[in-house]
Structures are given as structure tokens and as C-alpha cells.
mmCIF file of C-alpha atoms in Angstrom:
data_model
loop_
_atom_site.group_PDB
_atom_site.id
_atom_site.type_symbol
_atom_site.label_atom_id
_atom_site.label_comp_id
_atom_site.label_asym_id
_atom_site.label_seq_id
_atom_site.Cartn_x
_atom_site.Cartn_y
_atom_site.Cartn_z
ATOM 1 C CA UNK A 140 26.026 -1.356 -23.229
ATOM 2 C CA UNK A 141 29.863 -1.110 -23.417
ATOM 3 C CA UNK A 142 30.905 -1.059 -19.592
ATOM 4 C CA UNK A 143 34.985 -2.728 -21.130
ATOM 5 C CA UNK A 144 37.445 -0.176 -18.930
ATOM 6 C CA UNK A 145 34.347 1.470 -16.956
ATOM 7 C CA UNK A 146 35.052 1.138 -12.950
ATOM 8 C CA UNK A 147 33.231 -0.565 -10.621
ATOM 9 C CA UNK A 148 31.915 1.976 -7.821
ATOM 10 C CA UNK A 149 32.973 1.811 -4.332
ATOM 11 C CA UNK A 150 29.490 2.559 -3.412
ATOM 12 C CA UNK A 151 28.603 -0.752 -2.977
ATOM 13 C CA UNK A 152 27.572 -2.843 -0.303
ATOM 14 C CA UNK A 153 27.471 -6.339 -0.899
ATOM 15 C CA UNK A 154 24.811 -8.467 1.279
ATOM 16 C CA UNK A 155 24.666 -11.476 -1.245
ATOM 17 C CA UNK A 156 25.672 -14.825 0.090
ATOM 18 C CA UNK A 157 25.623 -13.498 4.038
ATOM 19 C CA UNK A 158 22.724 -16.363 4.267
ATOM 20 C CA UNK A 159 18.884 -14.615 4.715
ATOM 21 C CA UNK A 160 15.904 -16.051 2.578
ATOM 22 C CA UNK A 161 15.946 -18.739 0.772
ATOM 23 C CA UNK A 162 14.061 -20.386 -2.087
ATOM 24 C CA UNK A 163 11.455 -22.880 -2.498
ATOM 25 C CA UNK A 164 10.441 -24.438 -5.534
ATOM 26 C CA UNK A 165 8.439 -20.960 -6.556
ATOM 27 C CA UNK A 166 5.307 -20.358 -9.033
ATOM 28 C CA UNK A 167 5.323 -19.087 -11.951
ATOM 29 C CA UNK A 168 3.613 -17.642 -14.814
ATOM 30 C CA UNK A 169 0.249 -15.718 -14.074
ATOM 31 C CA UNK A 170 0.660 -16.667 -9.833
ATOM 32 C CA UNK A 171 3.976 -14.814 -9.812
ATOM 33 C CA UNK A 172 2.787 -11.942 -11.792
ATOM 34 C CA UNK A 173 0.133 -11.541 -10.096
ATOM 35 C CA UNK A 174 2.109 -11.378 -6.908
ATOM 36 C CA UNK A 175 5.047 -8.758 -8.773
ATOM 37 C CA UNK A 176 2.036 -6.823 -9.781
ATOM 38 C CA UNK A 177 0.667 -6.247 -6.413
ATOM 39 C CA UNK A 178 3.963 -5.304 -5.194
ATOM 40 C CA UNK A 179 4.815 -3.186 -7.888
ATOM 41 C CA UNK A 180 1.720 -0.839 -8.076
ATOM 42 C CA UNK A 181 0.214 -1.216 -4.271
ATOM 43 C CA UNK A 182 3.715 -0.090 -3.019
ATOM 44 C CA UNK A 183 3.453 -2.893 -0.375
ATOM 45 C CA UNK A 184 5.889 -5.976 0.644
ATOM 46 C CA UNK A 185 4.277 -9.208 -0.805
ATOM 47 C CA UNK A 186 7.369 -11.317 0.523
ATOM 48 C CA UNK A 187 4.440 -13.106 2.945
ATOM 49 C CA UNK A 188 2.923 -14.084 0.088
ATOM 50 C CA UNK A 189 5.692 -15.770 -1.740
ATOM 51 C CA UNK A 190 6.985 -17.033 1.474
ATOM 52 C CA UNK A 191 3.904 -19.218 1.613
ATOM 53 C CA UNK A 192 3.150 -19.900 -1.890
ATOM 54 C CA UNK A 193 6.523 -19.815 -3.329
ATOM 55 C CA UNK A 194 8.746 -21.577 -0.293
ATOM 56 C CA UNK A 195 10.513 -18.495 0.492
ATOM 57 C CA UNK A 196 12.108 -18.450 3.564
ATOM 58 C CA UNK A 197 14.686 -17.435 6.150
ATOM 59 C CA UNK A 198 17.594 -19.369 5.894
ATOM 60 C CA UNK A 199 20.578 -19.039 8.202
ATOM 61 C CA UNK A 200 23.186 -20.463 5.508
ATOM 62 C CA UNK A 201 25.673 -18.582 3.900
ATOM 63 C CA UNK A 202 25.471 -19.413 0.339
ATOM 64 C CA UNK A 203 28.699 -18.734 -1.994
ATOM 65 C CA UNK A 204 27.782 -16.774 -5.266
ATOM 66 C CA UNK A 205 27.571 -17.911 -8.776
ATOM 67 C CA UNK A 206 29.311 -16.557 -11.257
ATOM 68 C CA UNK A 207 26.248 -15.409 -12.781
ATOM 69 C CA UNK A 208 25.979 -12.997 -9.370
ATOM 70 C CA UNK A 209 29.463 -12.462 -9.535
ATOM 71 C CA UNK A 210 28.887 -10.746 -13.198
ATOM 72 C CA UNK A 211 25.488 -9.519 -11.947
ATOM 73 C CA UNK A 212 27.013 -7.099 -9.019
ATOM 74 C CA UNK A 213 29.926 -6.331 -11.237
ATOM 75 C CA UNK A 214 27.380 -5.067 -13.882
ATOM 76 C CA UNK A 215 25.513 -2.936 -11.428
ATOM 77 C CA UNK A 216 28.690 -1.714 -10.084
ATOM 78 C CA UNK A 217 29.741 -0.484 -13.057
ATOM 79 C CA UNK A 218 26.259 1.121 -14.170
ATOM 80 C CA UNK A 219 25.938 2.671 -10.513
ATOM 81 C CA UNK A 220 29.752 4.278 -11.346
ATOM 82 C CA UNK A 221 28.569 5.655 -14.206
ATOM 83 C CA UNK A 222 25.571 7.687 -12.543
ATOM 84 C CA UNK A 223 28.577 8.739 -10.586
ATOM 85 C CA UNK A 224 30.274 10.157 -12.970
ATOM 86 C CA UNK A 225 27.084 11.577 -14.902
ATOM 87 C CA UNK A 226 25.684 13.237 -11.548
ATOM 88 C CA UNK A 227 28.820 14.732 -10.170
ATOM 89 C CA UNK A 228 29.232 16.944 -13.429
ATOM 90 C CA UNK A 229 25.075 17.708 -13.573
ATOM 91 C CA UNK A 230 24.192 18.255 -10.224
ATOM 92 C CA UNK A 231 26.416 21.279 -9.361
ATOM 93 C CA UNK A 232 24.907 23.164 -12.335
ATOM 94 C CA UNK A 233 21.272 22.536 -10.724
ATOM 95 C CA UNK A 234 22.039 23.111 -7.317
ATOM 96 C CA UNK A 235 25.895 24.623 -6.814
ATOM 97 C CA UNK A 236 26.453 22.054 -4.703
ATOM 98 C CA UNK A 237 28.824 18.939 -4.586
ATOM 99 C CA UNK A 238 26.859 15.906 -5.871
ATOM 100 C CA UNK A 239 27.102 12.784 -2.810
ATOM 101 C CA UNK A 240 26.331 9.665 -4.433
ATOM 102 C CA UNK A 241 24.031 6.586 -3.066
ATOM 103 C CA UNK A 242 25.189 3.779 -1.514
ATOM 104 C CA UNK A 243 23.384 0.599 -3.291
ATOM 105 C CA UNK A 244 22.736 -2.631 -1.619
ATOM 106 C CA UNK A 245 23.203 -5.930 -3.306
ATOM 107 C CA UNK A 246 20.848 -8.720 -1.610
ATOM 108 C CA UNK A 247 19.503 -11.901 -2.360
ATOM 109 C CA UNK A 248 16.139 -12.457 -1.161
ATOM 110 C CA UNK A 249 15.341 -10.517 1.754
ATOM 111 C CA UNK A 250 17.177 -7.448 3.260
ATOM 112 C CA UNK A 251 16.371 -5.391 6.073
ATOM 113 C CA UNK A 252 16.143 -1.071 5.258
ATOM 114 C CA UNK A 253 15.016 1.388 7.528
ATOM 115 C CA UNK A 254 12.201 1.842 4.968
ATOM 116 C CA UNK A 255 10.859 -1.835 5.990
ATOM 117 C CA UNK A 256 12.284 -5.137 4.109
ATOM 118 C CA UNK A 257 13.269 -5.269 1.024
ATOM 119 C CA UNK A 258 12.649 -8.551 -1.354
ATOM 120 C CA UNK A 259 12.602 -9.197 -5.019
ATOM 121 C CA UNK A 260 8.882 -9.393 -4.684
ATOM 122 C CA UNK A 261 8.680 -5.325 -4.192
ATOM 123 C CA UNK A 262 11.707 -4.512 -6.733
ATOM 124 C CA UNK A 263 14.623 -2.313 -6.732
ATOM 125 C CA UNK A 264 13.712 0.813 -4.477
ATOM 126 C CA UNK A 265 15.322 3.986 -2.798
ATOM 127 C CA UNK A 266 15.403 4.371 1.052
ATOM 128 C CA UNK A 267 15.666 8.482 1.603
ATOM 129 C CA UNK A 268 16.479 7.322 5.361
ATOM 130 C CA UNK A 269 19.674 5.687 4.427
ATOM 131 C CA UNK A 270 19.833 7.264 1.109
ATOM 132 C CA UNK A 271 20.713 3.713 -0.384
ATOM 133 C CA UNK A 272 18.835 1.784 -3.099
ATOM 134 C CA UNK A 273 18.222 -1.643 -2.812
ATOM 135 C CA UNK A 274 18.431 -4.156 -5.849
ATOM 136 C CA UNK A 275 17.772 -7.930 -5.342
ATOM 137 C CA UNK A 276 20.447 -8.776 -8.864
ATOM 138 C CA UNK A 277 17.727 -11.656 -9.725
ATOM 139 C CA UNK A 278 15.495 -9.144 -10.785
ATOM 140 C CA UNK A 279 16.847 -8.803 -13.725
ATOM 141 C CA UNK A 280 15.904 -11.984 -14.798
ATOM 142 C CA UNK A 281 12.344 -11.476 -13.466
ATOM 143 C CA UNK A 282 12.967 -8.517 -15.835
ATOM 144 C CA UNK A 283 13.721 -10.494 -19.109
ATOM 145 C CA UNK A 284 11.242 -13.726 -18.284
ATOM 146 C CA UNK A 285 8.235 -12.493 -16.512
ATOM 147 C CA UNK A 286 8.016 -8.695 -17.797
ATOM 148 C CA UNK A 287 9.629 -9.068 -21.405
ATOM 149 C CA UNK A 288 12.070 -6.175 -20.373
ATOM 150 C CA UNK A 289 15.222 -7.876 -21.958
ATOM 151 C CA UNK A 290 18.534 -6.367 -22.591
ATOM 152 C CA UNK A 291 21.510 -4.938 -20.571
ATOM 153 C CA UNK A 292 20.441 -1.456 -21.177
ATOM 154 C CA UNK A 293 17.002 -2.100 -19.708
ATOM 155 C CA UNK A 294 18.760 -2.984 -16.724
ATOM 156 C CA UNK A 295 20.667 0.093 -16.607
ATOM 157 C CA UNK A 296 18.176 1.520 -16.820
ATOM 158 C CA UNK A 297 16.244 0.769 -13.548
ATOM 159 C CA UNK A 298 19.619 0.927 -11.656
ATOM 160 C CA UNK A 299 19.850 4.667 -13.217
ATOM 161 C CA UNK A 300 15.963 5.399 -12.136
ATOM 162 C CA UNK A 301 16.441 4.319 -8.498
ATOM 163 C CA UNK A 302 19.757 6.955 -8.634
ATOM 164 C CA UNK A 303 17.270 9.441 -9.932
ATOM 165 C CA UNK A 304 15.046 9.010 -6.863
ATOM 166 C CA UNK A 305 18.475 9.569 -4.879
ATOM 167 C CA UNK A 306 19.209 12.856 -6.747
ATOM 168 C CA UNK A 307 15.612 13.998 -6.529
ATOM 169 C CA UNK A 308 15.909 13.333 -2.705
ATOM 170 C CA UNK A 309 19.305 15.478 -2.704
ATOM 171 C CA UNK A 310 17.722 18.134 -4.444
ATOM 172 C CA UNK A 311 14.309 18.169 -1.826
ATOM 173 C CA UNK A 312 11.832 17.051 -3.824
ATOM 174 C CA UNK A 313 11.373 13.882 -2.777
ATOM 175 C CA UNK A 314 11.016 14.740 1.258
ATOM 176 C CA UNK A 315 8.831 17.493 -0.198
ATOM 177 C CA UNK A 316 6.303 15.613 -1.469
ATOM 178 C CA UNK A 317 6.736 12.941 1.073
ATOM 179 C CA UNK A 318 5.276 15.688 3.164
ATOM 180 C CA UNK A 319 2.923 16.314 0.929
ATOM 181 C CA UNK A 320 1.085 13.108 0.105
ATOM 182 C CA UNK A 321 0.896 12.848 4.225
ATOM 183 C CA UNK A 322 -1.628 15.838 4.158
ATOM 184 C CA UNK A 323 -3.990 14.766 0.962
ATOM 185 C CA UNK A 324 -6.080 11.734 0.322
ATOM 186 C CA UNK A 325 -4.846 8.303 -1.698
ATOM 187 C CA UNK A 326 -5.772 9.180 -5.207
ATOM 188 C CA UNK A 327 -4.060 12.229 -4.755
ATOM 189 C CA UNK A 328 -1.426 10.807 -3.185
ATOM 190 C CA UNK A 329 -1.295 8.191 -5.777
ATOM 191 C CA UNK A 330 -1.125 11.317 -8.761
ATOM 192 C CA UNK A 331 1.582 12.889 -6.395
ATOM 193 C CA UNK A 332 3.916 9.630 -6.680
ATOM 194 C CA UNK A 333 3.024 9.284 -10.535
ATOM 195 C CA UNK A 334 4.867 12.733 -11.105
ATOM 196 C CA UNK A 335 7.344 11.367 -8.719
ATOM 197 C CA UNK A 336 8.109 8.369 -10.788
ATOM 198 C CA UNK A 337 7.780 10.194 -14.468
ATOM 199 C CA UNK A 338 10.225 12.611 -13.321
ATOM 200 C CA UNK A 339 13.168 10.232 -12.292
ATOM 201 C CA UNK A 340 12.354 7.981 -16.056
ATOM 202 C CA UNK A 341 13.154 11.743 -17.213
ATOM 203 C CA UNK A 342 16.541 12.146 -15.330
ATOM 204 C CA UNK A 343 17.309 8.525 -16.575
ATOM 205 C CA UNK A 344 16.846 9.856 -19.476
ATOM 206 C CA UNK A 345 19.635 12.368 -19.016
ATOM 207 C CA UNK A 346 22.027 9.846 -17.746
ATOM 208 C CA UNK A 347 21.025 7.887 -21.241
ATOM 209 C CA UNK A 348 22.238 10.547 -22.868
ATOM 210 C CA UNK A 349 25.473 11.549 -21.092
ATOM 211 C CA UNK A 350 26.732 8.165 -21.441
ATOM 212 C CA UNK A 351 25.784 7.675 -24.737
ATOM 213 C CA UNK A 352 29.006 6.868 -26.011
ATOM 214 C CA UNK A 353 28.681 3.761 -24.427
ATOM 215 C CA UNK A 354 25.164 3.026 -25.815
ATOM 216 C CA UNK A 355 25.056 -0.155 -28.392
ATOM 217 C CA UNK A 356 22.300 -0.230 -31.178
ATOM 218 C CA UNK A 357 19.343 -1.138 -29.551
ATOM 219 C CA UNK A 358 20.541 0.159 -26.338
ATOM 220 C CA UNK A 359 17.712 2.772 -26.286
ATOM 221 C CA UNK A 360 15.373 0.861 -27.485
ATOM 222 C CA UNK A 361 15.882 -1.557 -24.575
ATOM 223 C CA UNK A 362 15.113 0.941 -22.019
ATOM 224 C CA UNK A 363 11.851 2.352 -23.695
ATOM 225 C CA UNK A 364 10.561 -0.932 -24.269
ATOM 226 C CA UNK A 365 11.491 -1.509 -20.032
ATOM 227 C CA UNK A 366 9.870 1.507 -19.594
ATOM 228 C CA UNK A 367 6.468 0.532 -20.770
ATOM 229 C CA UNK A 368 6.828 -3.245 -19.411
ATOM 230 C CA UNK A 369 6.562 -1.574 -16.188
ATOM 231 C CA UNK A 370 3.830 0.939 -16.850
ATOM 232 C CA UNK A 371 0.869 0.943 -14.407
ATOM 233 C CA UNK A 372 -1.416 -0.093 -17.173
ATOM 234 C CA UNK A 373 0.610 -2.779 -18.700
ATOM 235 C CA UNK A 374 1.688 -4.328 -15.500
ATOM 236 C CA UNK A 375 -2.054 -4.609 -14.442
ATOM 237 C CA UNK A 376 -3.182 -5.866 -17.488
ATOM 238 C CA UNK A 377 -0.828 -8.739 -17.163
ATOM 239 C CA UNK A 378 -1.822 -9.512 -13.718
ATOM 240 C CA UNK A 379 -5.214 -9.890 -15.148
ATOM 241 C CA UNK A 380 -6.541 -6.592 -14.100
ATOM 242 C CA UNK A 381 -8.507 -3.982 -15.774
ATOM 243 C CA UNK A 382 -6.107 -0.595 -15.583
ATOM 244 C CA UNK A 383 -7.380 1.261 -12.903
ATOM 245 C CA UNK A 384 -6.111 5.101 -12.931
ATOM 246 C CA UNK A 385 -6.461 6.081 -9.790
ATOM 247 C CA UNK A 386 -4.521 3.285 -8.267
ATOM 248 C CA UNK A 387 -1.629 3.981 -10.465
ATOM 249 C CA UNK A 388 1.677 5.005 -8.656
ATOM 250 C CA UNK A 389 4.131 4.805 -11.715
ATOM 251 C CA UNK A 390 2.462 6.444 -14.587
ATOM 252 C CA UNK A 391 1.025 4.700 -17.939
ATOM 253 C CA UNK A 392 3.903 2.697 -20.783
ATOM 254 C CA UNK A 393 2.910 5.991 -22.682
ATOM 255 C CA UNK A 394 4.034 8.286 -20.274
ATOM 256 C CA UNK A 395 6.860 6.474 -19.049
ATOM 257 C CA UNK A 396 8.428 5.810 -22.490
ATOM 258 C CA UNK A 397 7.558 9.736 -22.990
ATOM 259 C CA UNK A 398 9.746 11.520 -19.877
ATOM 260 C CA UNK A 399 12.349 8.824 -20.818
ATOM 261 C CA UNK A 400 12.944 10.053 -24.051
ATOM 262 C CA UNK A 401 12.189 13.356 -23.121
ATOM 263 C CA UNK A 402 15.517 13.776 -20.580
ATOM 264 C CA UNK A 403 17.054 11.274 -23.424
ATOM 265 C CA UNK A 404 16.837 14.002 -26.075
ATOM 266 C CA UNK A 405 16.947 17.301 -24.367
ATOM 267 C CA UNK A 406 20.031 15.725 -21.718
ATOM 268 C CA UNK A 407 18.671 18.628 -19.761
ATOM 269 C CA UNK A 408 17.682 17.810 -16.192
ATOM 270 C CA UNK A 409 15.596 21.494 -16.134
ATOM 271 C CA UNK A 410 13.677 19.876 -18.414
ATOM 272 C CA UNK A 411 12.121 17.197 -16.030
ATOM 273 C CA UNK A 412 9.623 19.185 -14.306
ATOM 274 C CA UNK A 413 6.914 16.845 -13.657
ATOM 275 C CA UNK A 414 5.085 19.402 -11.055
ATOM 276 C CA UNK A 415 5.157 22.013 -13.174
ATOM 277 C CA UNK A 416 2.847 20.425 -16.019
ATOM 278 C CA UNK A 417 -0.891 20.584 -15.648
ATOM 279 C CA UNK A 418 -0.763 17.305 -17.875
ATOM 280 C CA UNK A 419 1.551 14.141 -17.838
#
């Protein structure tokens, strides 16, 4: 992705190297995708568990930042700027309003939201009660060696999704079926979230295609193949699970990859309307 020239949003705020939780000597392969998996598709905060198999911990130390964070936050800075950019010429036409962008929260570790903590075990996510989104940078290279979701697009891409959740939040869906999944049981609630989720991979997909001037080849191609690295299905497969529908809280690799490319080739945000379809 060509970012050269592209500013770095004000939006951001910085938490890396305040001192928080620190890290062991870790586990990898199938232990640690087993424990990303549970995060991921339970919707719970597994830091416990990689606090005690992994050596995660609290740490009162400030730590100074590598230069691989240093290019890590300017990245996302940049990315977040474009959404910016994108949003503030979209969202008017949807809503004839002024479009008020996210804050987003660099941390390493552990971070505190008013939606409960935040750690790279449960993955970049959107707090409506701030109306920030919360990336641990090091997930991107969970990304590229645990989940096979490599590229600089593909991690665009999930900074772009979490924006998405913002700008569904701004226009009342997400509060709306907040509310709703409160009053219904947990498959439904589950199916609920699942349109939740396909609908902001389709208003990435409409960011994709307002900046694609900026795309690279195989910049697309990056983000669809992210897209089903983190489908329900795939995700439990690789933790060693057989896929189990009912649980799912993301949507299938199909499905993803589908509302992706969908807002990707349409660029039309009217398009995304998840709760209007009988089928996903």
C-alpha cells in the first residue's frame, strides 16, 4: 500500500512504552492458536490464560519502543487518516451529517477500555463507550506468523474494519443491535453479531475502493486472503476444532471474502445491508 506523502492522523493515542504487561517466554504453534482462537470467536479476554501459560504479566517498567513500533504506529496512523479522509466525504451522503472520526489506541500488551481490558490475545476491537478502537501493533505479526494473513494491505485492512464498527456505531446500528442481542437467546445473538461483522468487511470494502489509488498489485488480494484467515470456520479448524455454526460470531472465509469484495466493487456503502438479506 503506498502511504509516501499520506498524513499521520491526530487521532491517535499512544499507550506503547507507558510500562503495563510484559512478556514471558510465550507458546507457540497449536497452544497459542488455540488460545487466539478462543478469544477470537468466544468474544472473551483469554489474557489469564496467556498470563499463566505464556509469562504474561504486569510490569511497572516503561519500555522505550523499537523502531519496528515506531514504523508500526506510524503505519496505523497513516491507514487510520485515510478512513478519515474516506468517511468524512461518505458519511454525509448516508446520514447528512458531519462524519466524527475514532480515536484509536496504540498498546502493548494490556490496556484498560471501558469495554473491559484489552490484550493482543482478544485482537483489535471497537469500544462504542469511548468510541475508540484498540490495536495491540504486534498483532500484525500474529497476523503474518500464526494466521498466514501477510501483507500491509491485510493490515489495513483490519484497522479499516474496526473504523467500520465506529461508523456503524455513528450511524445506530451498532447500539441497535446491542439492544437487540440483550432480548434474544445466544445462537441468535451469535447470527445477530455475524451480520454485524459481514457488514463492516463490506464498508472496508468501500474504503478499499476509495483509496484505491494507493492500492499495490496484490493489495486486494492481501485483504481477501485476511479475510478468510479470520473466518469462523477457518480459525476453528486451526485451533483443532470442528466448525461449529452456531457459535460463530464473525461469519464463514466465504462470506467474509464475499461482503469484502462486495463494498470493494460496488464502493457503495447502501450496498452493505447485512439485515436486510434473508441469506449471508
Amino acid at each position: 500500500m503506498r502511504l509516501r506523502g499520506v498524513r499521520g492522523s491526530r487521532n491517535v493515542e499512544d499507550r506503547r512504552g507507558r510500562g503495563g504487561a510484559g512478556r514471558g517466554a510465550g507458546i507457540g504453534g497449536v497452544g497459542l492458536l488455540l488460545v487466539l482462537a478462543i478469544g477470537y470467536f468466544a468474544g472473551i479476554d483469554v489474557s489469564p490464560l496467556l498470563q499463566e501459560q505464556a509469562g504474561y504479566g504486569q510490569s511497572d517498567e516503561a519500555r522505550e519502543l523499537t523502531p519496528q513500533d515506531v514504523q508500526a504506529g506510524e503505519f496505523a496512523a497513516r491507514v487510520l487518516a485515510t478512513t478519515e479522509t474516506v468517511w468524512t466525504d461518505k458519511f454525509p451522503e448516508l446520514t447528512g451529517r458531519a462524519y466524527e472520526p475514532p480515536v484509536m489506541v496504540l498498546y502493548s500488551g494490556v490496556t484498560q477500555s471501558p469495554c473491559g481490558d484489552a490484550s493482543g490475545a482478544t485482537g483489535p476491537f471497537y469500544c462504542p463507550a469511548d468510541k475508540k478502537a484498540y490495536l495491540d501493533t504486534e498483532f500484525f505479526a500474529t497476523m503474518s506468523q500464526q494466521l498466514g494473513a501477510r501483507g500491509d494491505f491485510a493490515a489495513a485492512y483490519v484497522i479499516a474494519h474496526e473504523v467500520a464498527h465506529h461508523v456503524q456505531n455513528e450511524l445506530g446500528i451498532l447500539p441497535q443491535v446491542n439492544q437487540r442481542r440483550l432480548a434474544v437467546g445466544q445462537t441468535e445473538a451469535n447470527q445477530l453479531t455475524v451480520r454485524l461483522e459481514l457488514q463492516a468487511d463490506c464498508l472496508s470494502g468501500v474504503w478499499a475502493r476509495a483509496v484505491e489509488g494507493a492500492l499495490e498489485p496484490g493489495d486486494l488480494e492481501e485483504a481477501l486472503n485476511a479475510a478468510k484467515q479470520i473466518g469462523d470456520d477457518t480459525i476453528q479448524r486451526r485451533a483443532g476444532r470442528v466448525p461449529q455454526p452456531h457459535t460463530f460470531t464473525h461469519g464463514t472465509s466465504e462470506q467474509r471474502q464475499r461482503w469484502f469484495a462486495l463494498g470493494f466493487e460496488t464502493g457503495d456503502a447502501r450496498q452493505c445491508d447485512t439485515f436486510g438479506r434473508e441469506r449471508l
